[in-house]
Amino acid sequence: MIPFVSRADLAEQKIWIKHLSSAMPNEVIVPFVDLTAEQKQQCDIAIVANPDPQDLLSLPSLKWVHSVWAGVERMINELSSSSFSIVRLVDSNLAETMSEAVLAWTLFLHRDMPIYAKQQAKQSWVQLPTVAAKDRRIGVLGLGELGRVSAQRLVANGFSVAGWSRNPKQVEGVECFHGEEGLIPLLSQSDILVCLLPLTIETRGLLNHHNLSCLPVGASLINFARGLIIDDEALLAKLDQGDLSHAVLDVFMQEPLPINHSFWLHDSITVLPHISAPTHPVSASEIVATNIKQYRLTGNIPPAVDMLRGY
């Protein structure tokens, strides 16, 4: 028996359990709340989606958990200590979906859609000069699976693309920077900055006043990573001063974004409700099923999250 541990409402949990059960007909998937005290003692695997850490700690035989999400930083932060491994979702479909969103919103900024929207509101008919894609410099923060596929999609559409990662990476067609010494050079040449970094101790607050000041005047920003990577007040100051022209934000420090938050009505910010790369229950369930089946056969736990790095 495998518990599905989540703080989602019961209706959403039922959807996940339906797909997981379909992908694993030989396993019994149940909501955590349905476990008996005896079953809790026996569970060695759990499937999770934003779980309550106390629920996981009540499973003494737990060896590993499989998240149905790619991001697991909240779980790591809330678990002060654990004896089990955490496996996050690695889904190629997720990378393709993210790259589609990155391209869409890069084009939105590249073709000056925010400016034209403001002109429409003023009934102003002004044609802006067009910049060729090859002359628009895109910087991608994070060259993991999501960042790599997104950067390559931008290259395929003619953009000049550079990327930054913690450790050295090579991506065809992309000028790659890495480490502390590579961050400022990447920022300084990014007309549009796309953030796809995981949230770690090192990346929390990375886009602060100093680093945002390193972007070219008039640059734009897309954050499809985590809200805590950006200093909200620094971003607002840069937009209000005209140093940055626009920000497309899909993630926030608090979600849903509070109704009274200044981002909602700011005319240089596009607010999205965390939709850049939603997890697909069908494909995610198939990946989870494959990993659990392999574990049942061999006893090998899939590659787990490095608790120090956070991913």
mmCIF file of C-alpha atoms in Angstrom:
data_model
loop_
_atom_site.group_PDB
_atom_site.id
_atom_site.type_symbol
_atom_site.label_atom_id
_atom_site.label_comp_id
_atom_site.label_asym_id
_atom_site.label_seq_id
_atom_site.Cartn_x
_atom_site.Cartn_y
_atom_site.Cartn_z
ATOM 1 C CA MET A 1 0.000 0.000 0.000
ATOM 2 C CA ILE A 2 1.314 3.420 -0.978
ATOM 3 C CA PRO A 3 -0.093 6.575 0.632
ATOM 4 C CA PHE A 4 -0.635 9.771 -1.350
ATOM 5 C CA VAL A 5 0.384 12.541 1.041
ATOM 6 C CA SER A 6 -0.740 16.048 0.171
ATOM 7 C CA ARG A 7 -2.207 19.221 1.590
ATOM 8 C CA ALA A 8 -4.383 19.577 -1.509
ATOM 9 C CA ASP A 9 -8.132 19.276 -1.124
ATOM 10 C CA LEU A 10 -9.661 15.814 -1.346
ATOM 11 C CA ALA A 11 -11.034 16.373 -4.858
ATOM 12 C CA GLU A 12 -7.557 17.108 -6.240
ATOM 13 C CA GLN A 13 -6.112 14.160 -4.335
ATOM 14 C CA LYS A 14 -8.711 11.870 -5.898
ATOM 15 C CA ILE A 15 -7.652 13.001 -9.382
ATOM 16 C CA TRP A 16 -4.033 12.145 -8.653
ATOM 17 C CA ILE A 17 -4.903 8.808 -7.055
ATOM 18 C CA LYS A 18 -7.028 7.906 -10.076
ATOM 19 C CA HIS A 19 -4.147 8.479 -12.505
ATOM 20 C CA LEU A 20 -1.545 6.883 -10.253
ATOM 21 C CA SER A 21 -3.727 3.813 -9.744
ATOM 22 C CA SER A 22 -4.256 3.509 -13.489
ATOM 23 C CA ALA A 23 -0.492 3.633 -14.074
ATOM 24 C CA MET A 24 0.179 1.128 -11.253
ATOM 25 C CA PRO A 25 -2.606 -1.496 -11.310
ATOM 26 C CA ASN A 26 -0.542 -3.790 -9.051
ATOM 27 C CA GLU A 27 -0.246 -1.169 -6.301
ATOM 28 C CA VAL A 28 -2.872 0.173 -3.922
ATOM 29 C CA ILE A 29 -2.740 3.983 -3.711
ATOM 30 C CA VAL A 30 -4.728 5.572 -0.892
ATOM 31 C CA PRO A 31 -5.038 9.023 0.707
ATOM 32 C CA PHE A 32 -2.840 9.373 3.784
ATOM 33 C CA VAL A 33 -5.900 9.999 5.968
ATOM 34 C CA ASP A 34 -7.207 6.505 5.132
ATOM 35 C CA LEU A 35 -4.165 4.698 6.559
ATOM 36 C CA THR A 36 -4.619 2.687 9.722
ATOM 37 C CA ALA A 37 -2.039 2.897 12.502
ATOM 38 C CA GLU A 38 -0.719 -0.528 11.466
ATOM 39 C CA GLN A 39 -0.416 0.475 7.793
ATOM 40 C CA LYS A 40 1.526 3.598 8.772
ATOM 41 C CA GLN A 41 4.101 1.364 10.404
ATOM 42 C CA GLN A 42 4.590 -0.638 7.199
ATOM 43 C CA CYS A 43 4.790 1.995 4.442
ATOM 44 C CA ASP A 44 8.227 2.199 2.826
ATOM 45 C CA ILE A 45 7.198 4.478 -0.081
ATOM 46 C CA ALA A 46 4.950 7.536 -0.248
ATOM 47 C CA ILE A 47 3.860 9.628 -3.215
ATOM 48 C CA VAL A 48 3.650 13.300 -2.310
ATOM 49 C CA ALA A 49 2.415 16.697 -3.482
ATOM 50 C CA ASN A 50 3.154 19.479 -0.991
ATOM 51 C CA PRO A 51 2.859 17.115 1.983
ATOM 52 C CA ASP A 52 2.559 18.039 5.634
ATOM 53 C CA PRO A 53 5.972 17.050 7.051
ATOM 54 C CA GLN A 54 4.347 15.693 10.198
ATOM 55 C CA ASP A 55 2.433 13.177 8.074
ATOM 56 C CA LEU A 56 5.674 11.913 6.568
ATOM 57 C CA LEU A 57 7.396 11.738 9.948
ATOM 58 C CA SER A 58 4.548 9.528 11.179
ATOM 59 C CA LEU A 59 5.668 6.808 8.732
ATOM 60 C CA PRO A 60 8.615 5.200 10.591
ATOM 61 C CA SER A 61 9.480 2.652 7.870
ATOM 62 C CA LEU A 62 9.586 5.236 5.066
ATOM 63 C CA LYS A 63 12.655 4.821 2.828
ATOM 64 C CA TRP A 64 11.805 7.343 0.127
ATOM 65 C CA VAL A 65 9.105 9.617 -1.201
ATOM 66 C CA HIS A 66 8.341 10.429 -4.812
ATOM 67 C CA SER A 67 7.101 13.940 -5.495
ATOM 68 C CA VAL A 68 4.716 14.469 -8.406
ATOM 69 C CA TRP A 69 6.189 17.963 -8.721
ATOM 70 C CA ALA A 70 9.598 19.058 -9.972
ATOM 71 C CA GLY A 71 9.978 21.584 -7.135
ATOM 72 C CA VAL A 72 10.560 20.147 -3.661
ATOM 73 C CA GLU A 73 12.179 23.080 -1.847
ATOM 74 C CA ARG A 74 9.218 23.645 0.486
ATOM 75 C CA MET A 75 9.318 20.026 1.609
ATOM 76 C CA ILE A 76 13.068 20.253 2.214
ATOM 77 C CA ASN A 77 12.723 23.496 4.166
ATOM 78 C CA GLU A 78 9.949 22.121 6.354
ATOM 79 C CA LEU A 79 11.738 18.852 7.143
ATOM 80 C CA SER A 80 14.366 19.758 9.710
ATOM 81 C CA SER A 81 15.591 16.175 9.541
ATOM 82 C CA SER A 82 14.492 13.006 7.809
ATOM 83 C CA SER A 83 15.713 9.457 7.406
ATOM 84 C CA PHE A 84 14.206 9.012 3.945
ATOM 85 C CA SER A 85 15.221 10.102 0.446
ATOM 86 C CA ILE A 86 13.258 12.606 -1.642
ATOM 87 C CA VAL A 87 12.849 11.948 -5.373
ATOM 88 C CA ARG A 88 11.505 14.818 -7.453
ATOM 89 C CA LEU A 89 9.663 14.512 -10.753
ATOM 90 C CA VAL A 90 11.864 14.668 -13.857
ATOM 91 C CA ASP A 91 9.446 14.885 -16.777
ATOM 92 C CA SER A 92 10.584 15.707 -20.327
ATOM 93 C CA ASN A 93 7.038 16.896 -21.056
ATOM 94 C CA LEU A 94 7.490 19.490 -18.315
ATOM 95 C CA ALA A 95 10.616 20.834 -20.010
ATOM 96 C CA GLU A 96 8.806 21.129 -23.341
ATOM 97 C CA THR A 97 5.861 22.890 -21.713
ATOM 98 C CA MET A 98 8.181 25.298 -19.935
ATOM 99 C CA SER A 99 10.136 26.033 -23.115
ATOM 100 C CA GLU A 100 6.855 26.846 -24.871
ATOM 101 C CA ALA A 101 5.983 29.358 -22.133
ATOM 102 C CA VAL A 102 9.476 30.850 -22.186
ATOM 103 C CA LEU A 103 9.293 31.357 -25.948
ATOM 104 C CA ALA A 104 5.758 32.792 -25.796
ATOM 105 C CA TRP A 105 6.538 35.410 -23.167
ATOM 106 C CA THR A 106 9.953 36.201 -24.623
ATOM 107 C CA LEU A 107 8.164 37.021 -27.890
ATOM 108 C CA PHE A 108 5.641 39.075 -25.896
ATOM 109 C CA LEU A 109 8.484 41.237 -24.615
ATOM 110 C CA HIS A 110 10.595 41.109 -27.778
ATOM 111 C CA ARG A 111 7.730 42.454 -29.934
ATOM 112 C CA ASP A 112 6.898 45.219 -27.407
ATOM 113 C CA MET A 113 3.427 43.929 -26.528
ATOM 114 C CA PRO A 114 3.367 45.720 -23.131
ATOM 115 C CA ILE A 115 4.042 49.054 -24.836
ATOM 116 C CA TYR A 116 1.353 48.479 -27.464
ATOM 117 C CA ALA A 117 -1.140 47.574 -24.723
ATOM 118 C CA LYS A 118 -0.427 50.899 -23.002
ATOM 119 C CA GLN A 119 -0.785 52.705 -26.330
ATOM 120 C CA GLN A 120 -4.145 51.077 -26.966
ATOM 121 C CA ALA A 121 -5.401 52.266 -23.582
ATOM 122 C CA LYS A 122 -4.485 55.816 -24.671
ATOM 123 C CA GLN A 123 -5.799 55.335 -28.222
ATOM 124 C CA SER A 124 -2.278 56.084 -29.451
ATOM 125 C CA TRP A 125 -1.252 54.845 -32.931
ATOM 126 C CA VAL A 126 2.566 54.663 -32.859
ATOM 127 C CA GLN A 127 4.641 52.080 -34.686
ATOM 128 C CA LEU A 128 7.817 51.130 -32.838
ATOM 129 C CA PRO A 129 11.073 50.103 -34.540
ATOM 130 C CA THR A 130 11.393 46.317 -34.897
ATOM 131 C CA VAL A 131 14.446 44.580 -33.423
ATOM 132 C CA ALA A 132 15.642 41.408 -35.180
ATOM 133 C CA ALA A 133 15.654 38.289 -32.999
ATOM 134 C CA LYS A 134 19.394 37.837 -33.557
ATOM 135 C CA ASP A 135 19.944 41.279 -32.045
ATOM 136 C CA ARG A 136 17.834 40.575 -28.943
ATOM 137 C CA ARG A 137 20.048 39.159 -26.210
ATOM 138 C CA ILE A 138 18.318 36.637 -23.954
ATOM 139 C CA GLY A 139 19.875 35.517 -20.665
ATOM 140 C CA VAL A 140 18.694 32.263 -19.065
ATOM 141 C CA LEU A 141 19.410 31.781 -15.361
ATOM 142 C CA GLY A 142 19.538 28.046 -14.700
ATOM 143 C CA LEU A 143 20.688 25.449 -17.218
ATOM 144 C CA GLY A 144 19.151 22.328 -15.739
ATOM 145 C CA GLU A 145 16.668 20.334 -17.812
ATOM 146 C CA LEU A 146 14.120 23.161 -17.942
ATOM 147 C CA GLY A 147 16.699 25.839 -18.678
ATOM 148 C CA ARG A 148 18.565 23.801 -21.279
ATOM 149 C CA VAL A 149 15.461 22.963 -23.320
ATOM 150 C CA SER A 150 14.152 26.532 -23.033
ATOM 151 C CA ALA A 151 17.490 28.015 -24.131
ATOM 152 C CA GLN A 152 17.649 25.690 -27.126
ATOM 153 C CA ARG A 153 14.104 26.641 -28.136
ATOM 154 C CA LEU A 154 15.061 30.309 -28.046
ATOM 155 C CA VAL A 155 18.141 29.590 -30.163
ATOM 156 C CA ALA A 156 15.969 27.700 -32.670
ATOM 157 C CA ASN A 157 13.857 30.837 -33.011
ATOM 158 C CA GLY A 158 16.808 33.006 -33.891
ATOM 159 C CA PHE A 159 17.579 34.727 -30.578
ATOM 160 C CA SER A 160 21.062 35.416 -29.246
ATOM 161 C CA VAL A 161 21.098 33.297 -26.069
ATOM 162 C CA ALA A 162 23.444 33.079 -23.094
ATOM 163 C CA GLY A 163 22.953 31.036 -19.947
ATOM 164 C CA TRP A 164 24.232 30.837 -16.380
ATOM 165 C CA SER A 165 24.499 27.920 -13.988
ATOM 166 C CA ARG A 166 26.206 27.145 -10.689
ATOM 167 C CA ASN A 167 28.566 24.656 -12.324
ATOM 168 C CA PRO A 168 30.002 24.604 -15.876
ATOM 169 C CA LYS A 169 27.507 23.522 -18.552
ATOM 170 C CA GLN A 170 27.638 23.195 -22.313
ATOM 171 C CA VAL A 171 24.503 23.858 -24.384
ATOM 172 C CA GLU A 172 24.771 23.966 -28.155
ATOM 173 C CA GLY A 173 24.290 27.457 -29.527
ATOM 174 C CA VAL A 174 24.318 29.030 -26.061
ATOM 175 C CA GLU A 175 27.126 31.082 -24.532
ATOM 176 C CA CYS A 176 27.476 29.539 -21.079
ATOM 177 C CA PHE A 177 28.604 31.306 -17.897
ATOM 178 C CA HIS A 178 28.918 29.732 -14.467
ATOM 179 C CA GLY A 179 29.713 30.394 -10.839
ATOM 180 C CA GLU A 180 29.834 33.655 -8.942
ATOM 181 C CA GLU A 181 32.279 35.162 -11.421
ATOM 182 C CA GLY A 182 29.972 34.449 -14.369
ATOM 183 C CA LEU A 183 26.749 35.976 -13.035
ATOM 184 C CA ILE A 184 27.408 39.676 -13.616
ATOM 185 C CA PRO A 185 28.715 39.185 -17.173
ATOM 186 C CA LEU A 186 25.527 37.230 -17.990
ATOM 187 C CA LEU A 187 23.267 39.885 -16.449
ATOM 188 C CA SER A 188 25.068 42.765 -18.141
ATOM 189 C CA GLN A 189 24.314 41.404 -21.623
ATOM 190 C CA SER A 190 20.680 40.322 -21.094
ATOM 191 C CA ASP A 191 18.018 42.434 -22.768
ATOM 192 C CA ILE A 192 15.489 39.870 -21.526
ATOM 193 C CA LEU A 193 16.377 37.811 -18.446
ATOM 194 C CA VAL A 194 14.581 34.475 -17.949
ATOM 195 C CA CYS A 195 14.839 32.980 -14.456
ATOM 196 C CA LEU A 196 14.526 29.182 -14.245
ATOM 197 C CA LEU A 197 16.677 28.560 -11.172
ATOM 198 C CA PRO A 198 15.789 26.187 -8.343
ATOM 199 C CA LEU A 199 15.239 27.847 -4.964
ATOM 200 C CA THR A 200 18.246 27.135 -2.762
ATOM 201 C CA ILE A 201 20.180 28.952 -0.037
ATOM 202 C CA GLU A 202 22.382 30.423 -2.786
ATOM 203 C CA THR A 203 19.547 31.564 -5.071
ATOM 204 C CA ARG A 204 17.196 32.993 -2.438
ATOM 205 C CA GLY A 205 17.137 36.753 -3.041
ATOM 206 C CA LEU A 206 19.680 36.420 -5.858
ATOM 207 C CA LEU A 207 17.942 39.047 -7.990
ATOM 208 C CA ASN A 208 18.423 41.832 -5.483
ATOM 209 C CA HIS A 209 19.011 45.550 -6.012
ATOM 210 C CA HIS A 210 22.679 45.091 -6.884
ATOM 211 C CA ASN A 211 22.194 42.285 -9.385
ATOM 212 C CA LEU A 212 19.121 43.848 -10.999
ATOM 213 C CA SER A 213 21.213 47.005 -11.452
ATOM 214 C CA CYS A 214 23.616 45.006 -13.608
ATOM 215 C CA LEU A 215 20.970 44.477 -16.303
ATOM 216 C CA PRO A 216 21.030 46.875 -19.265
ATOM 217 C CA VAL A 217 18.783 49.922 -18.888
ATOM 218 C CA GLY A 218 15.379 49.035 -20.333
ATOM 219 C CA ALA A 219 15.821 45.280 -19.876
ATOM 220 C CA SER A 220 12.861 43.023 -19.098
ATOM 221 C CA LEU A 221 12.503 40.073 -16.744
ATOM 222 C CA ILE A 222 10.622 36.768 -16.811
ATOM 223 C CA ASN A 223 10.443 34.755 -13.587
ATOM 224 C CA PHE A 224 9.158 31.198 -14.031
ATOM 225 C CA ALA A 225 11.238 29.821 -11.142
ATOM 226 C CA ARG A 226 10.338 30.743 -7.547
ATOM 227 C CA GLY A 227 9.149 34.050 -6.114
ATOM 228 C CA LEU A 228 11.743 34.154 -3.336
ATOM 229 C CA ILE A 229 14.571 34.425 -5.868
ATOM 230 C CA ILE A 230 13.564 38.048 -6.557
ATOM 231 C CA ASP A 231 13.597 40.925 -4.076
ATOM 232 C CA ASP A 232 10.117 42.355 -4.697
ATOM 233 C CA GLU A 233 10.935 45.839 -3.407
ATOM 234 C CA ALA A 234 14.093 46.047 -5.523
ATOM 235 C CA LEU A 235 12.145 44.960 -8.600
ATOM 236 C CA LEU A 236 9.433 47.556 -8.016
ATOM 237 C CA ALA A 237 12.032 50.273 -7.532
ATOM 238 C CA LYS A 238 13.793 49.363 -10.791
ATOM 239 C CA LEU A 239 10.513 49.353 -12.716
ATOM 240 C CA ASP A 240 9.334 52.648 -11.202
ATOM 241 C CA GLN A 241 12.669 54.300 -11.982
ATOM 242 C CA GLY A 242 12.510 53.086 -15.587
ATOM 243 C CA ASP A 243 15.711 51.054 -15.268
ATOM 244 C CA LEU A 244 13.692 47.958 -16.170
ATOM 245 C CA SER A 245 10.846 48.112 -18.674
ATOM 246 C CA HIS A 246 8.647 45.143 -17.787
ATOM 247 C CA ALA A 247 8.437 42.003 -15.656
ATOM 248 C CA VAL A 248 6.432 38.849 -16.406
ATOM 249 C CA LEU A 249 5.908 37.050 -13.094
ATOM 250 C CA ASP A 250 4.403 33.587 -12.745
ATOM 251 C CA VAL A 251 5.662 32.867 -9.204
ATOM 252 C CA PHE A 252 5.508 34.881 -6.000
ATOM 253 C CA MET A 253 6.618 34.938 -2.385
ATOM 254 C CA GLN A 254 3.027 34.169 -1.404
ATOM 255 C CA GLU A 255 0.611 32.250 -3.628
ATOM 256 C CA PRO A 256 -2.096 32.979 -4.526
ATOM 257 C CA LEU A 257 -0.858 36.560 -4.822
ATOM 258 C CA PRO A 258 -2.710 38.616 -2.155
ATOM 259 C CA ILE A 259 -5.501 40.703 -3.644
ATOM 260 C CA ASN A 260 -3.998 43.931 -2.243
ATOM 261 C CA HIS A 261 -0.498 43.291 -3.599
ATOM 262 C CA SER A 262 0.954 46.164 -5.631
ATOM 263 C CA PHE A 263 1.924 43.819 -8.488
ATOM 264 C CA TRP A 264 -1.715 43.408 -9.574
ATOM 265 C CA LEU A 265 -2.228 46.968 -10.795
ATOM 266 C CA HIS A 266 1.327 47.866 -11.788
ATOM 267 C CA ASP A 267 1.336 48.742 -15.480
ATOM 268 C CA SER A 268 4.854 47.347 -15.985
ATOM 269 C CA ILE A 269 4.114 43.930 -14.503
ATOM 270 C CA THR A 270 2.256 40.992 -16.025
ATOM 271 C CA VAL A 271 0.867 38.678 -13.326
ATOM 272 C CA LEU A 272 0.332 35.006 -14.176
ATOM 273 C CA PRO A 273 -1.260 32.451 -11.770
ATOM 274 C CA HIS A 274 1.646 29.941 -11.732
ATOM 275 C CA ILE A 275 0.780 28.396 -15.104
ATOM 276 C CA SER A 276 4.066 28.397 -17.032
ATOM 277 C CA ALA A 277 4.620 24.631 -16.742
ATOM 278 C CA PRO A 278 1.832 22.773 -14.922
ATOM 279 C CA THR A 279 2.423 19.144 -14.074
ATOM 280 C CA HIS A 280 0.496 16.711 -16.294
ATOM 281 C CA PRO A 281 -1.050 14.006 -14.051
ATOM 282 C CA VAL A 282 -0.989 11.347 -16.788
ATOM 283 C CA SER A 283 2.673 11.658 -17.782
ATOM 284 C CA ALA A 284 3.744 12.311 -14.175
ATOM 285 C CA SER A 285 1.938 9.181 -12.986
ATOM 286 C CA GLU A 286 3.648 7.078 -15.652
ATOM 287 C CA ILE A 287 7.075 8.327 -14.529
ATOM 288 C CA VAL A 288 6.282 7.653 -10.880
ATOM 289 C CA ALA A 289 4.989 4.181 -11.789
ATOM 290 C CA THR A 290 8.168 3.327 -13.713
ATOM 291 C CA ASN A 291 10.390 4.386 -10.815
ATOM 292 C CA ILE A 292 8.365 2.482 -8.225
ATOM 293 C CA LYS A 293 8.231 -0.656 -10.377
ATOM 294 C CA GLN A 294 12.021 -0.547 -10.759
ATOM 295 C CA TYR A 295 12.380 -0.148 -6.984
ATOM 296 C CA ARG A 296 10.138 -3.159 -6.361
ATOM 297 C CA LEU A 297 12.294 -5.236 -8.731
ATOM 298 C CA THR A 298 15.771 -4.114 -7.682
ATOM 299 C CA GLY A 299 15.483 -2.254 -4.390
ATOM 300 C CA ASN A 300 17.233 0.708 -6.003
ATOM 301 C CA ILE A 301 15.896 4.146 -5.123
ATOM 302 C CA PRO A 302 15.909 6.603 -8.082
ATOM 303 C CA PRO A 303 18.399 9.514 -7.970
ATOM 304 C CA ALA A 304 17.400 11.575 -4.953
ATOM 305 C CA VAL A 305 17.563 15.246 -4.099
ATOM 306 C CA ASP A 306 20.794 16.542 -2.592
ATOM 307 C CA MET A 307 19.472 17.995 0.669
ATOM 308 C CA LEU A 308 22.328 20.516 0.877
ATOM 309 C CA ARG A 309 21.890 21.841 -2.668
ATOM 310 C CA GLY A 310 18.088 21.633 -2.512
ATOM 311 C CA TYR A 311 17.600 19.864 -5.837
#
